[in-house]
């Protein structure tokens, strides 16, 4: 399980989110604003993906997202009634609440990544195996190194074409260093 996200970081994120996105249901804005004013509740809130696997969760979507506007999950029950989730928040302030926010490019958003936690209830068949993660990271590193090497190679060619000896020497040195690191 990842480290606990501080309440202050969650508040900063929720404020940032509310300034930039319009939610499909106005009740979602009310819920997020309610959380902002109750630190004890926000302490028990965890932003995650695939929240419908969690025992108590809300899924909220913004305009521009193709996802459902709102869902509240508790045990085996599911509802689109945001008021029920609001009452549940107030009646059970000490229970964990998992929130999934659907908005365009949320997986590329550093602000969301700073508060998003791994879903502890995600079935194992949906989790990325550690070996697969290492292979993906290695592939990414090799791709970046290859791309950098190609950029340097083109720069060396351009420096030769332009008769720019200083740039040629600098880029040749960088290219040779990159080749040595690759081995």
Coordinates of C-alpha atoms in Angstrom, one line a residue:
X1 CA 0.0 0.0 0.0
X2 CA 1.3 3.5 -0.8
X3 CA 2.0 6.1 1.8
X4 CA -0.9 8.1 3.1
X5 CA -1.6 11.3 1.2
X6 CA -1.7 14.4 3.5
X7 CA -5.0 16.2 3.8
X8 CA -3.4 19.5 2.7
X9 CA -2.3 17.8 -0.6
X10 CA -5.9 16.5 -1.1
X11 CA -7.3 19.9 -0.4
X12 CA -4.9 21.5 -2.9
X13 CA -5.9 19.0 -5.5
X14 CA -9.6 19.3 -5.0
X15 CA -9.4 23.1 -5.3
X16 CA -7.3 22.8 -8.4
X17 CA -9.7 20.3 -9.9
X18 CA -12.9 22.4 -9.1
X19 CA -11.3 25.5 -10.7
X20 CA -10.5 23.6 -14.0
X21 CA -13.3 21.2 -14.6
X22 CA -17.1 21.3 -14.8
X23 CA -18.7 18.1 -13.4
X24 CA -21.7 16.5 -15.1
X25 CA -23.7 16.6 -11.9
X26 CA -23.8 19.7 -9.7
X27 CA -24.2 17.5 -6.6
X28 CA -20.6 16.3 -7.2
X29 CA -19.4 19.9 -6.8
X30 CA -21.3 20.1 -3.5
X31 CA -19.8 16.8 -2.2
X32 CA -16.2 17.9 -3.1
X33 CA -16.8 21.3 -1.5
X34 CA -18.2 19.6 1.6
X35 CA -15.0 17.4 1.8
X36 CA -12.9 20.6 1.5
X37 CA -14.5 22.0 4.7
X38 CA -14.2 18.8 6.7
X39 CA -10.6 17.6 7.2
X40 CA -11.7 14.5 9.1
X41 CA -13.7 13.3 6.1
X42 CA -10.9 14.2 3.7
X43 CA -8.5 12.2 5.8
X44 CA -10.5 9.1 5.0
X45 CA -10.9 9.9 1.3
X46 CA -8.7 8.0 -1.2
X47 CA -8.5 8.9 -4.9
X48 CA -8.1 5.8 -6.9
X49 CA -8.9 4.1 -10.2
X50 CA -11.6 1.4 -10.6
X51 CA -13.3 2.5 -7.5
X52 CA -16.3 0.3 -8.1
X53 CA -14.3 -2.6 -6.7
X54 CA -14.0 -0.8 -3.3
X55 CA -16.5 -1.4 -0.5
X56 CA -17.5 2.3 -0.4
X57 CA -16.9 4.5 -3.4
X58 CA -18.0 7.3 -5.6
X59 CA -17.3 7.8 -9.3
X60 CA -17.6 11.4 -10.6
X61 CA -17.2 12.5 -14.2
X62 CA -16.6 15.9 -15.8
X63 CA -18.0 17.3 -19.0
X64 CA -15.7 16.0 -21.8
X65 CA -15.5 12.6 -20.2
X66 CA -17.4 9.7 -21.8
X67 CA -17.9 8.1 -18.4
X68 CA -21.1 7.9 -16.3
X69 CA -21.9 11.2 -14.5
X70 CA -22.1 9.8 -11.0
X71 CA -22.2 6.5 -9.1
X72 CA -22.1 5.6 -5.4
X73 CA -21.2 2.1 -4.3
X74 CA -21.6 0.7 -0.9
X75 CA -21.2 -3.1 -0.4
X76 CA -23.4 -4.7 -3.1
X77 CA -25.5 -1.6 -3.6
X78 CA -25.0 0.9 -6.4
X79 CA -27.0 4.1 -7.0
X80 CA -26.8 7.3 -9.1
X81 CA -28.5 9.2 -6.3
X82 CA -25.8 11.7 -5.1
X83 CA -27.8 12.7 -2.1
X84 CA -27.6 9.2 -0.7
X85 CA -23.8 9.3 -0.9
X86 CA -23.8 12.7 0.8
X87 CA -25.9 11.4 3.7
X88 CA -23.6 8.3 3.9
X89 CA -20.6 10.6 4.1
X90 CA -22.2 12.5 7.0
X91 CA -23.4 9.4 8.9
X92 CA -20.2 7.4 8.6
X93 CA -17.3 9.9 8.8
X94 CA -14.8 7.4 10.0
X95 CA -15.2 4.9 7.1
X96 CA -12.9 5.1 4.1
X97 CA -14.3 6.5 1.0
X98 CA -12.7 5.8 -2.4
X99 CA -13.3 8.4 -5.1
X100 CA -12.6 7.9 -8.8
X101 CA -12.5 11.1 -10.9
X102 CA -13.1 10.7 -14.6
X103 CA -11.8 13.7 -16.7
X104 CA -9.9 14.0 -20.0
X105 CA -6.3 12.8 -19.8
X106 CA -6.6 12.0 -16.1
X107 CA -3.8 9.4 -16.4
X108 CA -1.5 12.1 -17.7
X109 CA -2.3 14.6 -15.0
X110 CA 0.5 15.2 -12.5
X111 CA -1.8 16.9 -10.0
X112 CA -4.1 13.8 -10.0
X113 CA -1.1 11.5 -9.8
X114 CA 0.1 13.3 -6.7
X115 CA -3.0 12.2 -4.8
X116 CA -4.0 9.0 -6.6
X117 CA -3.4 5.8 -4.6
X118 CA -3.3 2.2 -5.7
X119 CA -6.6 0.5 -5.3
X120 CA -6.2 -2.1 -2.6
X121 CA -9.4 -3.9 -3.7
X122 CA -8.4 -4.3 -7.4
X123 CA -8.6 -8.0 -8.3
X124 CA -5.2 -9.5 -8.9
X125 CA -6.0 -10.4 -12.5
X126 CA -6.3 -6.6 -13.2
X127 CA -3.1 -5.7 -11.5
X128 CA 0.1 -5.2 -13.4
X129 CA 2.6 -7.9 -12.5
X130 CA 5.9 -6.6 -11.1
X131 CA 7.9 -8.4 -13.8
X132 CA 5.7 -6.8 -16.5
X133 CA 6.3 -3.4 -14.9
X134 CA 10.1 -3.9 -14.9
X135 CA 10.0 -5.0 -18.6
X136 CA 7.9 -1.9 -19.5
X137 CA 10.3 0.4 -17.7
X138 CA 13.3 -1.2 -19.4
X139 CA 11.7 -0.9 -22.8
X140 CA 10.9 2.8 -22.1
X141 CA 14.5 3.5 -21.0
X142 CA 15.9 1.8 -24.1
X143 CA 13.5 3.7 -26.4
X144 CA 14.5 7.0 -24.9
X145 CA 18.2 6.2 -25.2
X146 CA 17.7 5.2 -28.8
X147 CA 15.7 8.4 -29.6
X148 CA 18.4 10.5 -27.9
X149 CA 21.1 8.8 -29.9
X150 CA 19.3 9.4 -33.2
X151 CA 18.8 13.1 -32.3
X152 CA 22.6 13.4 -31.6
X153 CA 23.4 11.5 -34.8
X154 CA 21.3 14.0 -36.8
X155 CA 22.9 16.9 -35.0
X156 CA 26.4 15.6 -35.9
X157 CA 25.4 15.3 -39.6
X158 CA 23.9 18.8 -39.6
X159 CA 27.1 20.2 -38.0
X160 CA 29.2 18.5 -40.7
X161 CA 27.0 19.9 -43.4
X162 CA 27.3 23.4 -41.9
X163 CA 31.0 23.1 -41.3
X164 CA 30.5 23.8 -37.6
X165 CA 33.5 22.2 -36.0
X166 CA 32.7 23.3 -32.5
X167 CA 29.2 21.8 -32.6
X168 CA 30.4 18.7 -34.4
X169 CA 33.0 18.0 -31.6
X170 CA 30.5 18.6 -28.8
X171 CA 27.8 16.4 -30.4
X172 CA 30.3 13.7 -31.3
X173 CA 31.5 13.5 -27.7
X174 CA 27.9 13.3 -26.4
X175 CA 27.1 10.6 -29.0
X176 CA 30.1 8.6 -28.0
X177 CA 29.2 8.9 -24.3
X178 CA 25.7 7.7 -25.1
X179 CA 27.0 4.7 -26.9
X180 CA 29.4 3.8 -24.0
X181 CA 26.5 4.0 -21.5
X182 CA 24.4 1.8 -23.7
X183 CA 26.9 -1.1 -23.6

